[in-house]
Amino acid sequence: MKSHLIAPSVLAADFTRLADDIDMVNRSEADWFHLDVMDGRFVPNITFGFLVIEAIAKLAKKPLDVHLMIEQPEKYIESFRKAGADVITVHYEACPHLHRTLHQIKETGAKAGIALNPHTPVSVLEDVLEITDLVCIMSVNPGFGGQKFIYQSLLKTRKLREMIDSINAPTMIEIDGGVGLQNAESLLQAGADVLVAGSSVFGAADPVATIAALKSFNAVFDYQNPA
Ligand code: DX5
Ligand code: ZN
């Protein structure tokens, strides 16, 4: 059995008291901070950039998982790395030269991730899976927190798990959007490694306990060594 990671999405934090929310994640059983960068072009929303990530990096005691929902992400990879990103995820739909962009990310020393919009099938990743550290399956249309989980994402997760295991790649599967206590276990059973959770964590009465609950599901099925 391998254990899964929990990555609270800071998008759902209270930005008037961001330091407190970062401290909460530091104290919790969460593994990563998930940071959503949006440019108002690739997605219909604008969030934050280098300055805010640098500030978070100063307080965060856990790796920063930076999800770039921006056009031409290749222009900014080095700057996001300098700002403190440990994992840099670009969108398949925003990268005509994805192979080059993945190498560019790895050359900075960061882990390289690819995110897929809900309409993009996992099969498009066949020729890059081996050089991809993480695939982020978007289980909502990117742009906003608090949306409803798209069920098809569960089936995509299973398919991707099979693709990854068939070539014995160490690629992690991350699920982003509408994830919470109600679907975490099914996602882990389908083969997810990292669960991003925004509103289900920061909107909870007890965020630390919610993270602990998400972390406690031990339904990760090891496809290579089934019990
Ligand atoms: C959506 C973002 C998500 C978002 C998830 O575009 O990529 O990371 O913060 O938020 P919840 O968990 O509220 O769906
Ligand atoms: Zn995200």
mmCIF file of C-alpha atoms and ligand atoms in Angstrom:
data_model
loop_
_atom_site.group_PDB
_atom_site.id
_atom_site.type_symbol
_atom_site.label_atom_id
_atom_site.label_comp_id
_atom_site.label_asym_id
_atom_site.label_seq_id
_atom_site.Cartn_x
_atom_site.Cartn_y
_atom_site.Cartn_z
ATOM 1 C CA MET A 1 0.000 0.000 0.000
ATOM 2 C CA LYS A 2 1.232 3.463 -0.817
ATOM 3 C CA SER A 3 -0.121 6.494 0.968
ATOM 4 C CA HIS A 4 -1.771 9.416 -0.735
ATOM 5 C CA LEU A 5 -1.124 13.135 -0.422
ATOM 6 C CA ILE A 6 -3.504 15.943 0.510
ATOM 7 C CA ALA A 7 -2.997 19.367 -1.058
ATOM 8 C CA PRO A 8 -5.298 22.088 0.309
ATOM 9 C CA SER A 9 -6.032 24.710 -2.349
ATOM 10 C CA VAL A 10 -5.172 28.148 -1.016
ATOM 11 C CA LEU A 11 -7.671 29.686 -3.453
ATOM 12 C CA ALA A 12 -10.329 28.934 -0.835
ATOM 13 C CA ALA A 13 -8.348 30.496 2.035
ATOM 14 C CA ASP A 14 -9.267 33.798 3.695
ATOM 15 C CA PHE A 15 -6.850 36.253 2.064
ATOM 16 C CA THR A 16 -7.389 38.832 4.807
ATOM 17 C CA ARG A 17 -5.736 36.370 7.177
ATOM 18 C CA LEU A 18 -3.634 34.322 4.826
ATOM 19 C CA ALA A 19 -0.795 33.828 7.322
ATOM 20 C CA ASP A 20 -3.213 32.137 9.740
ATOM 21 C CA ASP A 21 -4.518 29.798 7.047
ATOM 22 C CA ILE A 22 -0.969 28.900 5.975
ATOM 23 C CA ASP A 23 -0.153 28.197 9.577
ATOM 24 C CA MET A 24 -3.223 25.938 9.819
ATOM 25 C CA VAL A 25 -1.973 23.904 6.822
ATOM 26 C CA ASN A 26 1.530 23.781 8.344
ATOM 27 C CA ARG A 27 0.115 22.348 11.555
ATOM 28 C CA SER A 28 -2.159 19.884 9.775
ATOM 29 C CA GLU A 29 -1.462 16.510 8.190
ATOM 30 C CA ALA A 30 -1.577 18.093 4.718
ATOM 31 C CA ASP A 31 1.355 17.298 2.433
ATOM 32 C CA TRP A 32 1.452 20.166 -0.070
ATOM 33 C CA PHE A 33 0.055 23.650 -0.635
ATOM 34 C CA HIS A 34 -1.881 23.820 -3.927
ATOM 35 C CA LEU A 35 -1.606 27.280 -5.509
ATOM 36 C CA ASP A 36 -3.868 28.244 -8.420
ATOM 37 C CA VAL A 37 -2.482 30.840 -10.829
ATOM 38 C CA MET A 38 -5.070 32.184 -13.298
ATOM 39 C CA ASP A 39 -4.486 34.762 -16.020
ATOM 40 C CA GLY A 40 -7.965 35.815 -17.169
ATOM 41 C CA ARG A 41 -7.188 34.411 -20.619
ATOM 42 C CA PHE A 42 -6.788 30.652 -20.334
ATOM 43 C CA VAL A 43 -9.532 30.707 -17.706
ATOM 44 C CA PRO A 44 -12.199 33.346 -17.008
ATOM 45 C CA ASN A 45 -10.698 34.418 -13.680
ATOM 46 C CA ILE A 46 -7.560 36.141 -12.369
ATOM 47 C CA THR A 47 -5.912 35.147 -9.110
ATOM 48 C CA PHE A 48 -2.335 35.781 -8.015
ATOM 49 C CA GLY A 49 1.232 35.552 -9.276
ATOM 50 C CA PHE A 50 4.865 35.646 -8.178
ATOM 51 C CA LEU A 51 4.562 38.116 -5.299
ATOM 52 C CA VAL A 52 1.906 36.159 -3.456
ATOM 53 C CA ILE A 53 3.670 32.830 -4.079
ATOM 54 C CA GLU A 54 6.943 34.294 -2.751
ATOM 55 C CA ALA A 55 5.134 35.480 0.369
ATOM 56 C CA ILE A 56 3.497 32.081 0.884
ATOM 57 C CA ALA A 57 6.867 30.355 0.350
ATOM 58 C CA LYS A 58 8.300 32.319 3.282
ATOM 59 C CA LEU A 59 5.697 30.877 5.656
ATOM 60 C CA ALA A 60 4.996 27.463 4.151
ATOM 61 C CA LYS A 61 6.724 24.447 5.670
ATOM 62 C CA LYS A 62 5.506 22.082 2.940
ATOM 63 C CA PRO A 63 6.120 21.906 -0.821
ATOM 64 C CA LEU A 64 4.314 24.334 -3.108
ATOM 65 C CA ASP A 65 2.277 22.692 -5.859
ATOM 66 C CA VAL A 66 1.731 25.454 -8.419
ATOM 67 C CA HIS A 67 -1.087 24.946 -10.939
ATOM 68 C CA LEU A 68 -0.670 27.311 -13.879
ATOM 69 C CA MET A 69 -3.963 28.066 -15.594
ATOM 70 C CA ILE A 70 -2.304 30.504 -17.955
ATOM 71 C CA GLU A 71 -1.512 30.850 -21.642
ATOM 72 C CA GLN A 72 2.114 30.525 -22.723
ATOM 73 C CA PRO A 73 3.270 29.140 -19.352
ATOM 74 C CA GLU A 74 6.728 28.463 -20.832
ATOM 75 C CA LYS A 75 7.476 32.188 -20.525
ATOM 76 C CA TYR A 76 7.222 32.111 -16.747
ATOM 77 C CA ILE A 77 8.525 28.701 -15.604
ATOM 78 C CA GLU A 78 11.850 29.988 -14.230
ATOM 79 C CA SER A 79 10.121 32.855 -12.408
ATOM 80 C CA PHE A 80 7.640 30.517 -10.723
ATOM 81 C CA ARG A 81 10.499 28.272 -9.677
ATOM 82 C CA LYS A 82 12.349 31.273 -8.233
ATOM 83 C CA ALA A 83 9.190 32.302 -6.402
ATOM 84 C CA GLY A 84 9.249 28.930 -4.597
ATOM 85 C CA ALA A 85 7.344 26.384 -6.702
ATOM 86 C CA ASP A 86 8.309 22.740 -6.085
ATOM 87 C CA VAL A 87 5.808 21.236 -8.515
ATOM 88 C CA ILE A 88 4.914 23.215 -11.641
ATOM 89 C CA THR A 89 1.844 22.040 -13.561
ATOM 90 C CA VAL A 90 0.959 23.417 -16.982
ATOM 91 C CA HIS A 91 -2.197 22.732 -18.965
ATOM 92 C CA TYR A 92 -2.057 20.336 -21.886
ATOM 93 C CA GLU A 93 -4.444 22.696 -23.705
ATOM 94 C CA ALA A 94 -2.046 25.650 -23.298
ATOM 95 C CA CYS A 95 1.126 23.942 -24.534
ATOM 96 C CA PRO A 96 1.701 23.305 -28.246
ATOM 97 C CA HIS A 97 5.246 22.182 -27.373
ATOM 98 C CA LEU A 98 4.428 20.227 -24.260
ATOM 99 C CA HIS A 99 7.457 17.917 -24.463
ATOM 100 C CA ARG A 100 9.791 20.917 -24.484
ATOM 101 C CA THR A 101 7.890 22.629 -21.678
ATOM 102 C CA LEU A 102 8.082 19.541 -19.454
ATOM 103 C CA HIS A 103 11.855 19.422 -19.925
ATOM 104 C CA GLN A 104 12.056 23.138 -19.238
ATOM 105 C CA ILE A 105 10.285 22.606 -15.900
ATOM 106 C CA LYS A 106 12.530 19.667 -14.956
ATOM 107 C CA GLU A 107 15.649 21.660 -15.767
ATOM 108 C CA THR A 108 14.709 24.162 -13.062
ATOM 109 C CA GLY A 109 14.704 21.295 -10.540
ATOM 110 C CA ALA A 110 10.937 21.366 -10.061
ATOM 111 C CA LYS A 111 8.644 18.391 -10.619
ATOM 112 C CA ALA A 112 6.762 18.638 -13.916
ATOM 113 C CA GLY A 113 2.991 18.269 -14.057
ATOM 114 C CA ILE A 114 0.367 18.315 -16.804
ATOM 115 C CA ALA A 115 -3.248 19.282 -16.123
ATOM 116 C CA LEU A 116 -6.113 18.065 -18.304
ATOM 117 C CA ASN A 117 -9.379 19.955 -18.733
ATOM 118 C CA PRO A 118 -12.510 17.814 -18.284
ATOM 119 C CA HIS A 119 -12.961 17.405 -22.068
ATOM 120 C CA THR A 120 -9.379 16.257 -22.709
ATOM 121 C CA PRO A 121 -8.944 12.463 -22.720
ATOM 122 C CA VAL A 122 -6.055 10.873 -20.833
ATOM 123 C CA SER A 123 -4.995 9.090 -24.058
ATOM 124 C CA VAL A 124 -3.296 12.300 -25.311
ATOM 125 C CA LEU A 125 -0.603 11.729 -22.682
ATOM 126 C CA GLU A 126 0.597 8.410 -24.042
ATOM 127 C CA ASP A 127 3.874 9.747 -25.472
ATOM 128 C CA VAL A 128 4.832 12.011 -22.569
ATOM 129 C CA LEU A 129 3.791 9.977 -19.535
ATOM 130 C CA GLU A 130 7.279 8.659 -18.948
ATOM 131 C CA ILE A 131 8.717 12.163 -18.510
ATOM 132 C CA THR A 132 5.780 13.484 -16.478
ATOM 133 C CA ASP A 133 5.981 13.562 -12.685
ATOM 134 C CA LEU A 134 2.314 14.346 -12.127
ATOM 135 C CA VAL A 135 -0.939 14.427 -14.091
ATOM 136 C CA CYS A 136 -3.642 16.688 -12.701
ATOM 137 C CA ILE A 137 -7.104 15.525 -13.747
ATOM 138 C CA MET A 138 -9.364 18.556 -13.569
ATOM 139 C CA SER A 139 -12.618 17.326 -12.093
ATOM 140 C CA VAL A 140 -14.287 20.736 -12.639
ATOM 141 C CA ASN A 141 -13.805 23.260 -15.415
ATOM 142 C CA PRO A 142 -10.818 25.297 -14.228
ATOM 143 C CA GLY A 143 -11.345 28.866 -13.100
ATOM 144 C CA PHE A 144 -13.201 28.753 -9.813
ATOM 145 C CA GLY A 145 -13.295 26.932 -6.513
ATOM 146 C CA GLY A 146 -16.450 25.453 -5.034
ATOM 147 C CA GLN A 147 -17.776 23.740 -8.171
ATOM 148 C CA LYS A 148 -19.464 20.351 -8.473
ATOM 149 C CA PHE A 149 -17.286 17.300 -9.116
ATOM 150 C CA ILE A 150 -17.663 15.921 -12.671
ATOM 151 C CA TYR A 151 -18.279 12.176 -12.350
ATOM 152 C CA GLN A 152 -16.480 11.256 -15.594
ATOM 153 C CA SER A 153 -13.219 12.233 -13.825
ATOM 154 C CA LEU A 154 -13.441 9.049 -11.790
ATOM 155 C CA LEU A 155 -13.421 6.948 -14.963
ATOM 156 C CA LYS A 156 -10.530 9.031 -16.329
ATOM 157 C CA THR A 157 -8.599 8.345 -13.150
ATOM 158 C CA ARG A 158 -9.015 4.583 -13.594
ATOM 159 C CA LYS A 159 -7.905 4.733 -17.219
ATOM 160 C CA LEU A 160 -4.876 6.832 -16.399
ATOM 161 C CA ARG A 161 -3.937 4.505 -13.534
ATOM 162 C CA GLU A 162 -3.897 1.618 -15.992
ATOM 163 C CA MET A 163 -1.790 3.581 -18.500
ATOM 164 C CA ILE A 164 0.752 4.532 -15.830
ATOM 165 C CA ASP A 165 0.976 1.051 -14.341
ATOM 166 C CA SER A 166 1.296 -0.607 -17.751
ATOM 167 C CA ILE A 167 4.586 1.218 -18.340
ATOM 168 C CA ASN A 168 5.631 1.153 -14.696
ATOM 169 C CA ALA A 169 5.962 4.933 -14.579
ATOM 170 C CA PRO A 170 6.233 6.739 -11.220
ATOM 171 C CA THR A 171 3.808 9.458 -12.431
ATOM 172 C CA MET A 172 1.415 10.650 -9.728
ATOM 173 C CA ILE A 173 -2.278 11.248 -10.376
ATOM 174 C CA GLU A 174 -3.731 14.392 -8.819
ATOM 175 C CA ILE A 175 -7.447 15.178 -8.741
ATOM 176 C CA ASP A 176 -8.459 18.830 -8.622
ATOM 177 C CA GLY A 177 -11.965 20.219 -8.182
ATOM 178 C CA GLY A 178 -14.960 19.309 -6.078
ATOM 179 C CA VAL A 179 -12.997 16.878 -3.927
ATOM 180 C CA GLY A 180 -14.106 16.269 -0.344
ATOM 181 C CA LEU A 181 -14.979 13.616 2.210
ATOM 182 C CA GLN A 182 -17.855 12.411 0.010
ATOM 183 C CA ASN A 183 -15.705 11.259 -2.926
ATOM 184 C CA ALA A 184 -12.128 10.960 -1.609
ATOM 185 C CA GLU A 185 -12.315 7.236 -1.003
ATOM 186 C CA SER A 186 -13.682 6.439 -4.494
ATOM 187 C CA LEU A 187 -10.955 8.568 -6.060
ATOM 188 C CA LEU A 188 -8.251 6.794 -4.099
ATOM 189 C CA GLN A 189 -9.691 3.427 -5.071
ATOM 190 C CA ALA A 190 -9.641 4.541 -8.711
ATOM 191 C CA GLY A 191 -5.922 5.207 -8.376
ATOM 192 C CA ALA A 192 -5.473 8.836 -7.299
ATOM 193 C CA ASP A 193 -2.269 9.789 -5.441
ATOM 194 C CA VAL A 194 -2.888 13.452 -4.614
ATOM 195 C CA LEU A 195 -6.216 15.015 -3.628
ATOM 196 C CA VAL A 196 -6.562 18.773 -3.980
ATOM 197 C CA ALA A 197 -9.220 20.172 -1.687
ATOM 198 C CA GLY A 198 -10.217 23.838 -1.504
ATOM 199 C CA SER A 199 -13.668 24.659 -0.223
ATOM 200 C CA SER A 200 -14.091 21.290 1.495
ATOM 201 C CA VAL A 201 -11.101 22.127 3.716
ATOM 202 C CA PHE A 202 -11.216 25.905 4.186
ATOM 203 C CA GLY A 203 -15.023 25.950 4.364
ATOM 204 C CA ALA A 204 -15.113 23.272 7.060
ATOM 205 C CA ALA A 205 -15.840 24.069 10.699
ATOM 206 C CA ASP A 206 -12.604 22.289 11.591
ATOM 207 C CA PRO A 207 -10.168 22.385 8.638
ATOM 208 C CA VAL A 208 -7.388 20.501 10.485
ATOM 209 C CA ALA A 209 -9.768 17.640 11.314
ATOM 210 C CA THR A 210 -11.074 17.593 7.741
ATOM 211 C CA ILE A 211 -7.528 17.285 6.401
ATOM 212 C CA ALA A 212 -6.885 14.475 8.881
ATOM 213 C CA ALA A 213 -10.068 12.727 7.714
ATOM 214 C CA LEU A 214 -9.053 13.072 4.038
ATOM 215 C CA LYS A 215 -5.649 11.737 4.909
ATOM 216 C CA SER A 216 -7.009 8.822 6.915
ATOM 217 C CA PHE A 217 -8.727 7.043 4.019
ATOM 218 C CA ASN A 218 -6.501 4.093 3.384
ATOM 219 C CA ALA A 219 -8.306 2.812 0.350
ATOM 220 C CA VAL A 220 -5.382 3.222 -1.979
ATOM 221 C CA PHE A 221 -5.308 0.074 -4.046
ATOM 222 C CA ASP A 222 -1.818 -0.937 -5.045
ATOM 223 C CA TYR A 223 -2.285 -2.180 -8.596
ATOM 224 C CA GLN A 224 1.181 -3.642 -8.727
ATOM 225 C CA ASN A 225 0.911 -5.530 -5.461
ATOM 226 C CA PRO A 226 -2.762 -6.216 -4.922
ATOM 227 C CA ALA A 227 -3.365 -7.608 -1.458
HETATM 228 C C1 DX5 B 1 -10.028 25.301 -9.968
HETATM 229 C C2 DX5 B 1 -8.743 25.132 -9.206
HETATM 230 C C3 DX5 B 1 -8.870 24.277 -8.004
HETATM 231 C C4 DX5 B 1 -9.793 24.831 -6.956
HETATM 232 C C5 DX5 B 1 -10.392 23.666 -6.234
HETATM 233 O O1 DX5 B 1 -9.758 25.908 -11.188
HETATM 234 O O2 DX5 B 1 -7.739 24.576 -10.025
HETATM 235 O O3 DX5 B 1 -7.604 23.992 -7.441
HETATM 236 O O4 DX5 B 1 -9.129 25.659 -6.046
HETATM 237 O O5 DX5 B 1 -11.342 24.145 -5.368
HETATM 238 P P1 DX5 B 1 -12.493 23.215 -4.765
HETATM 239 O O6 DX5 B 1 -11.803 22.155 -3.977
HETATM 240 O O7 DX5 B 1 -13.293 24.157 -3.942
HETATM 241 O O8 DX5 B 1 -13.260 22.648 -5.939
HETATM 242 ZN ZN ZN B 2 -5.853 23.821 -9.043
#
